[in-house]
mmCIF file of C-alpha atoms in Angstrom:
data_model
loop_
_atom_site.group_PDB
_atom_site.id
_atom_site.type_symbol
_atom_site.label_atom_id
_atom_site.label_comp_id
_atom_site.label_asym_id
_atom_site.label_seq_id
_atom_site.Cartn_x
_atom_site.Cartn_y
_atom_site.Cartn_z
ATOM 1 C CA MET A 1 -100.862 5.326 -15.822
ATOM 2 C CA SER A 2 -99.511 5.858 -19.309
ATOM 3 C CA GLY A 3 -98.389 2.955 -21.448
ATOM 4 C CA PRO A 4 -95.074 2.415 -23.197
ATOM 5 C CA ASP A 5 -94.277 4.340 -26.356
ATOM 6 C CA ALA A 6 -93.289 2.779 -29.670
ATOM 7 C CA VAL A 7 -89.590 3.080 -28.845
ATOM 8 C CA ALA A 8 -89.994 1.110 -25.607
ATOM 9 C CA LEU A 9 -91.927 -1.629 -27.392
ATOM 10 C CA ALA A 10 -89.313 -1.788 -30.161
ATOM 11 C CA ASP A 11 -86.533 -1.994 -27.560
ATOM 12 C CA ASN A 12 -88.349 -4.870 -25.875
ATOM 13 C CA LEU A 13 -88.553 -6.776 -29.155
ATOM 14 C CA ARG A 14 -84.901 -6.085 -29.854
ATOM 15 C CA ARG A 15 -83.918 -7.593 -26.500
ATOM 16 C CA LEU A 16 -85.802 -10.755 -27.458
ATOM 17 C CA GLU A 17 -83.940 -10.941 -30.754
ATOM 18 C CA LEU A 18 -80.549 -10.407 -29.124
ATOM 19 C CA PHE A 19 -81.176 -13.062 -26.486
ATOM 20 C CA TYR A 20 -82.804 -15.810 -28.535
ATOM 21 C CA GLY A 21 -81.076 -15.351 -31.887
ATOM 22 C CA PRO A 22 -77.666 -16.689 -30.793
ATOM 23 C CA ARG A 23 -79.285 -19.475 -28.764
ATOM 24 C CA LEU A 24 -81.296 -20.663 -31.737
ATOM 25 C CA ALA A 25 -78.138 -20.680 -33.834
ATOM 26 C CA GLU A 26 -76.171 -22.634 -31.224
ATOM 27 C CA HIS A 27 -78.753 -24.998 -29.758
ATOM 28 C CA GLY A 28 -81.180 -25.672 -32.601
ATOM 29 C CA THR A 29 -84.489 -26.984 -31.268
ATOM 30 C CA THR A 30 -83.410 -28.049 -27.772
ATOM 31 C CA HIS A 31 -84.614 -26.534 -24.495
ATOM 32 C CA LYS A 32 -81.455 -24.404 -24.368
ATOM 33 C CA ALA A 33 -82.562 -22.585 -27.522
ATOM 34 C CA VAL A 34 -85.400 -21.039 -25.530
ATOM 35 C CA GLY A 35 -83.281 -20.268 -22.480
ATOM 36 C CA TRP A 36 -83.861 -23.281 -20.217
ATOM 37 C CA LEU A 37 -80.875 -24.996 -18.618
ATOM 38 C CA ARG A 38 -82.946 -28.136 -17.980
ATOM 39 C CA PRO A 39 -86.181 -29.370 -19.566
ATOM 40 C CA GLU A 40 -87.547 -30.035 -16.069
ATOM 41 C CA SER A 41 -87.528 -26.303 -15.357
ATOM 42 C CA GLN A 42 -89.744 -25.662 -18.355
ATOM 43 C CA ARG A 43 -92.060 -28.539 -17.420
ATOM 44 C CA VAL A 44 -92.608 -27.161 -13.903
ATOM 45 C CA ARG A 45 -93.622 -23.791 -15.363
ATOM 46 C CA PHE A 46 -96.040 -25.463 -17.755
ATOM 47 C CA GLU A 47 -97.588 -27.505 -14.936
ATOM 48 C CA ASN A 48 -98.253 -24.364 -12.939
ATOM 49 C CA LEU A 49 -99.818 -22.633 -15.923
ATOM 50 C CA ALA A 50 -102.126 -25.549 -16.729
ATOM 51 C CA VAL A 51 -104.032 -25.621 -13.417
ATOM 52 C CA VAL A 52 -107.232 -24.678 -15.244
ATOM 53 C CA ALA A 53 -110.461 -26.595 -14.653
ATOM 54 C CA GLY A 54 -112.013 -27.931 -17.850
ATOM 55 C CA LEU A 55 -108.963 -27.047 -19.940
ATOM 56 C CA ASP A 56 -109.254 -30.142 -22.159
ATOM 57 C CA ALA A 57 -112.019 -28.663 -24.315
ATOM 58 C CA LEU A 58 -110.988 -25.005 -24.263
ATOM 59 C CA SER A 59 -109.139 -23.160 -27.016
ATOM 60 C CA VAL A 60 -105.613 -22.057 -26.083
ATOM 61 C CA LEU A 61 -103.531 -19.130 -27.299
ATOM 62 C CA ASP A 62 -99.857 -19.663 -26.418
ATOM 63 C CA VAL A 63 -98.192 -16.228 -26.440
ATOM 64 C CA GLY A 64 -94.429 -16.286 -26.757
ATOM 65 C CA SER A 65 -94.776 -19.862 -27.944
ATOM 66 C CA GLY A 66 -91.111 -20.249 -28.878
ATOM 67 C CA LEU A 67 -90.531 -23.723 -30.291
ATOM 68 C CA GLY A 68 -94.085 -24.753 -29.465
ATOM 69 C CA ASP A 69 -93.137 -26.927 -26.490
ATOM 70 C CA LEU A 70 -96.399 -26.186 -24.683
ATOM 71 C CA TYR A 71 -98.380 -27.841 -27.478
ATOM 72 C CA PRO A 72 -97.199 -31.459 -26.918
ATOM 73 C CA PHE A 73 -97.281 -30.877 -23.147
ATOM 74 C CA LEU A 74 -100.972 -29.978 -23.297
ATOM 75 C CA ARG A 75 -101.824 -32.755 -25.743
ATOM 76 C CA ALA A 76 -100.157 -35.331 -23.482
ATOM 77 C CA ARG A 77 -102.431 -34.134 -20.660
ATOM 78 C CA GLY A 78 -105.568 -34.645 -22.720
ATOM 79 C CA HIS A 79 -106.096 -31.216 -24.258
ATOM 80 C CA ARG A 80 -108.105 -31.489 -27.480
ATOM 81 C CA GLY A 81 -109.225 -27.907 -27.944
ATOM 82 C CA ASP A 82 -107.866 -25.551 -30.584
ATOM 83 C CA TYR A 83 -104.282 -24.403 -30.109
ATOM 84 C CA LEU A 84 -102.566 -21.360 -31.634
ATOM 85 C CA GLY A 85 -98.971 -20.403 -30.907
ATOM 86 C CA LEU A 86 -98.001 -16.736 -31.238
ATOM 87 C CA ASP A 87 -94.390 -15.555 -31.337
ATOM 88 C CA ALA A 88 -92.766 -12.316 -32.462
ATOM 89 C CA LEU A 89 -89.606 -13.978 -33.810
ATOM 90 C CA PRO A 90 -89.901 -15.421 -37.351
ATOM 91 C CA GLU A 91 -87.201 -18.050 -36.789
ATOM 92 C CA MET A 92 -89.000 -19.352 -33.707
ATOM 93 C CA VAL A 93 -92.227 -19.681 -35.644
ATOM 94 C CA ALA A 94 -90.523 -21.435 -38.559
ATOM 95 C CA ARG A 95 -88.934 -23.999 -36.262
ATOM 96 C CA ALA A 96 -92.121 -24.522 -34.268
ATOM 97 C CA ARG A 97 -94.053 -25.216 -37.470
ATOM 98 C CA ALA A 98 -91.432 -27.769 -38.533
ATOM 99 C CA LEU A 99 -91.505 -29.469 -35.129
ATOM 100 C CA HIS A 100 -95.299 -29.510 -34.803
ATOM 101 C CA PRO A 101 -96.860 -29.613 -38.283
ATOM 102 C CA ASP A 102 -100.289 -30.436 -36.864
ATOM 103 C CA ALA A 103 -100.379 -27.224 -34.792
ATOM 104 C CA ARG A 104 -100.916 -23.621 -35.881
ATOM 105 C CA PHE A 105 -98.348 -20.885 -35.298
ATOM 106 C CA LEU A 106 -98.529 -17.189 -36.149
ATOM 107 C CA CYS A 107 -95.661 -14.709 -36.264
ATOM 108 C CA ALA A 108 -96.932 -11.595 -34.484
ATOM 109 C CA ASP A 109 -96.274 -9.459 -31.413
ATOM 110 C CA VAL A 110 -99.072 -9.446 -28.846
ATOM 111 C CA ASN A 111 -98.043 -5.858 -28.023
ATOM 112 C CA ASP A 112 -99.023 -4.760 -31.531
ATOM 113 C CA ASP A 113 -102.453 -3.165 -31.163
ATOM 114 C CA GLU A 114 -103.347 -4.344 -34.663
ATOM 115 C CA VAL A 115 -102.974 -7.998 -33.648
ATOM 116 C CA ARG A 116 -106.429 -9.412 -32.962
ATOM 117 C CA VAL A 117 -106.421 -13.007 -31.748
ATOM 118 C CA GLU A 118 -108.623 -14.560 -29.079
ATOM 119 C CA ALA A 119 -108.965 -17.851 -27.248
ATOM 120 C CA ASP A 120 -110.736 -19.187 -24.190
ATOM 121 C CA VAL A 121 -107.409 -19.443 -22.370
ATOM 122 C CA VAL A 122 -104.230 -17.440 -22.958
ATOM 123 C CA PHE A 123 -100.962 -18.855 -21.631
ATOM 124 C CA ALA A 124 -97.674 -16.938 -21.680
ATOM 125 C CA SER A 125 -94.524 -18.490 -20.254
ATOM 126 C CA GLY A 126 -91.679 -16.026 -19.818
ATOM 127 C CA VAL A 127 -93.261 -13.406 -22.047
ATOM 128 C CA ILE A 128 -92.251 -10.486 -19.789
ATOM 129 C CA THR A 129 -88.770 -11.836 -19.027
ATOM 130 C CA PHE A 130 -87.081 -8.887 -20.754
ATOM 131 C CA SER A 131 -89.773 -6.256 -20.180
ATOM 132 C CA GLU A 132 -89.503 -3.041 -18.225
ATOM 133 C CA PRO A 133 -92.494 -2.466 -15.914
ATOM 134 C CA ASP A 134 -94.505 -0.312 -18.341
ATOM 135 C CA VAL A 135 -94.065 -2.820 -21.158
ATOM 136 C CA ALA A 136 -94.907 -5.692 -18.796
ATOM 137 C CA ARG A 137 -98.194 -4.019 -17.838
ATOM 138 C CA HIS A 138 -98.991 -3.348 -21.482
ATOM 139 C CA THR A 139 -98.326 -6.997 -22.318
ATOM 140 C CA ILE A 140 -100.468 -8.335 -19.475
ATOM 141 C CA ALA A 141 -103.350 -6.093 -20.545
ATOM 142 C CA ALA A 142 -102.972 -7.384 -24.115
ATOM 143 C CA LEU A 143 -103.057 -10.968 -22.854
ATOM 144 C CA PHE A 144 -106.246 -10.259 -20.927
ATOM 145 C CA ARG A 145 -107.935 -8.640 -23.934
ATOM 146 C CA SER A 146 -107.184 -11.793 -25.913
ATOM 147 C CA ALA A 147 -108.692 -14.131 -23.309
ATOM 148 C CA ARG A 148 -112.367 -14.982 -23.227
ATOM 149 C CA GLN A 149 -112.020 -16.734 -19.865
ATOM 150 C CA ILE A 150 -108.536 -17.099 -18.368
ATOM 151 C CA VAL A 151 -104.967 -15.797 -18.589
ATOM 152 C CA GLY A 152 -102.008 -17.610 -17.062
ATOM 153 C CA PHE A 153 -98.488 -16.179 -17.209
ATOM 154 C CA ASN A 154 -95.240 -16.512 -15.294
ATOM 155 C CA ALA A 155 -92.281 -14.248 -14.630
ATOM 156 C CA LEU A 156 -88.978 -14.094 -12.814
ATOM 157 C CA SER A 157 -89.301 -12.855 -9.246
ATOM 158 C CA THR A 158 -87.538 -10.150 -7.270
ATOM 159 C CA TRP A 159 -88.177 -12.294 -4.178
ATOM 160 C CA ASP A 160 -85.301 -14.526 -5.258
ATOM 161 C CA PRO A 161 -82.388 -13.884 -2.825
ATOM 162 C CA ALA A 162 -80.123 -13.954 -5.879
ATOM 163 C CA PRO A 163 -82.360 -12.355 -8.536
ATOM 164 C CA ALA A 164 -81.626 -12.717 -12.208
ATOM 165 C CA GLN A 165 -79.347 -10.160 -13.829
ATOM 166 C CA PRO A 166 -79.643 -8.232 -17.129
ATOM 167 C CA PRO A 167 -80.659 -8.710 -19.811
ATOM 168 C CA VAL A 168 -83.490 -10.552 -18.026
ATOM 169 C CA ARG A 169 -85.807 -8.493 -15.825
ATOM 170 C CA PRO A 170 -87.327 -9.941 -12.628
ATOM 171 C CA HIS A 171 -90.571 -8.400 -11.367
ATOM 172 C CA ASP A 172 -92.082 -7.830 -7.944
ATOM 173 C CA PRO A 173 -94.944 -10.362 -7.678
ATOM 174 C CA LEU A 174 -97.126 -8.067 -5.566
ATOM 175 C CA GLU A 175 -96.678 -5.123 -7.931
ATOM 176 C CA ILE A 176 -97.650 -7.310 -10.876
ATOM 177 C CA LEU A 177 -100.590 -8.717 -8.907
ATOM 178 C CA ALA A 178 -101.766 -5.202 -8.025
ATOM 179 C CA PHE A 179 -101.841 -4.299 -11.711
ATOM 180 C CA CYS A 180 -103.705 -7.499 -12.560
ATOM 181 C CA LYS A 181 -106.362 -6.544 -10.001
ATOM 182 C CA THR A 182 -107.071 -3.410 -12.052
ATOM 183 C CA LEU A 183 -108.134 -5.746 -14.872
ATOM 184 C CA THR A 184 -110.185 -8.239 -12.841
ATOM 185 C CA PRO A 185 -110.753 -8.982 -9.141
ATOM 186 C CA TYR A 186 -110.459 -12.708 -9.863
ATOM 187 C CA VAL A 187 -106.745 -13.411 -9.612
ATOM 188 C CA MET A 188 -104.435 -16.124 -8.283
ATOM 189 C CA LEU A 189 -100.726 -15.795 -7.434
ATOM 190 C CA ARG A 190 -98.466 -18.821 -6.937
ATOM 191 C CA HIS A 191 -94.919 -18.540 -5.635
ATOM 192 C CA ASP A 192 -94.687 -21.977 -4.020
ATOM 193 C CA TYR A 193 -92.946 -23.965 -6.759
ATOM 194 C CA SER A 194 -89.774 -21.890 -7.202
ATOM 195 C CA VAL A 195 -87.979 -19.089 -5.405
ATOM 196 C CA GLN A 196 -87.005 -17.676 -8.786
ATOM 197 C CA ASP A 197 -90.389 -17.576 -10.443
ATOM 198 C CA PHE A 198 -94.085 -16.877 -9.914
ATOM 199 C CA THR A 199 -97.278 -17.579 -11.819
ATOM 200 C CA ILE A 200 -100.401 -15.427 -11.954
ATOM 201 C CA HIS A 201 -103.808 -16.385 -13.318
ATOM 202 C CA LEU A 202 -106.511 -13.862 -14.190
ATOM 203 C CA PHE A 203 -110.124 -15.005 -14.507
ATOM 204 C CA ARG A 204 -113.135 -13.206 -15.919
ATOM 205 C CA GLY A 205 -115.281 -14.776 -13.210
ATOM 206 C CA PRO A 206 -115.078 -17.114 -10.209
ATOM 207 C CA HIS A 207 -112.951 -20.183 -10.921
ATOM 208 C CA THR A 208 -111.872 -23.290 -9.022
ATOM 209 C CA PRO A 209 -108.444 -24.540 -10.184
ATOM 210 C CA ALA A 210 -108.150 -28.137 -11.352
#
């Protein structure tokens, strides 16, 4: 299965810019700037990502970190390991740094093969929201390469009776899961918290969720 070409990756980045740029300009540093209608929706996604045993002491790479909202969420739950937020949009990174001066943020695209960052755990909330299937697979593989132990990511689901419309791109959970199983046999799919959304975890070995 061939991966996306440079044009497809550039188009994916452009969709991010077109979606988030106006929202940043209009909504500043609120949840609406990163596409959430309610902060509770974001919190539920974070809770389903963070079901990782022993997370408190593990290093975390937050891909598509946006305004860095995952950082205070994790800290409030007792996380004391290293945290690095990674986002492809410079304005997002600038605002995240201003909001969370004690955290580290890097402006880079995880789909760039020259980007080399690693952590024990890689989280990515909504990172394939605008991705066509080939780009989504490429992104998931990049997340897994960056993870020493665990990847957790979420996506919009085609199982929603009223699936999201363009520019966002829902994905078939079982198709995404099938690809993840080509990377590791240790996988977990959750679709019990929202009809619109699913979360997948990939592990490099056997793991019991917290």
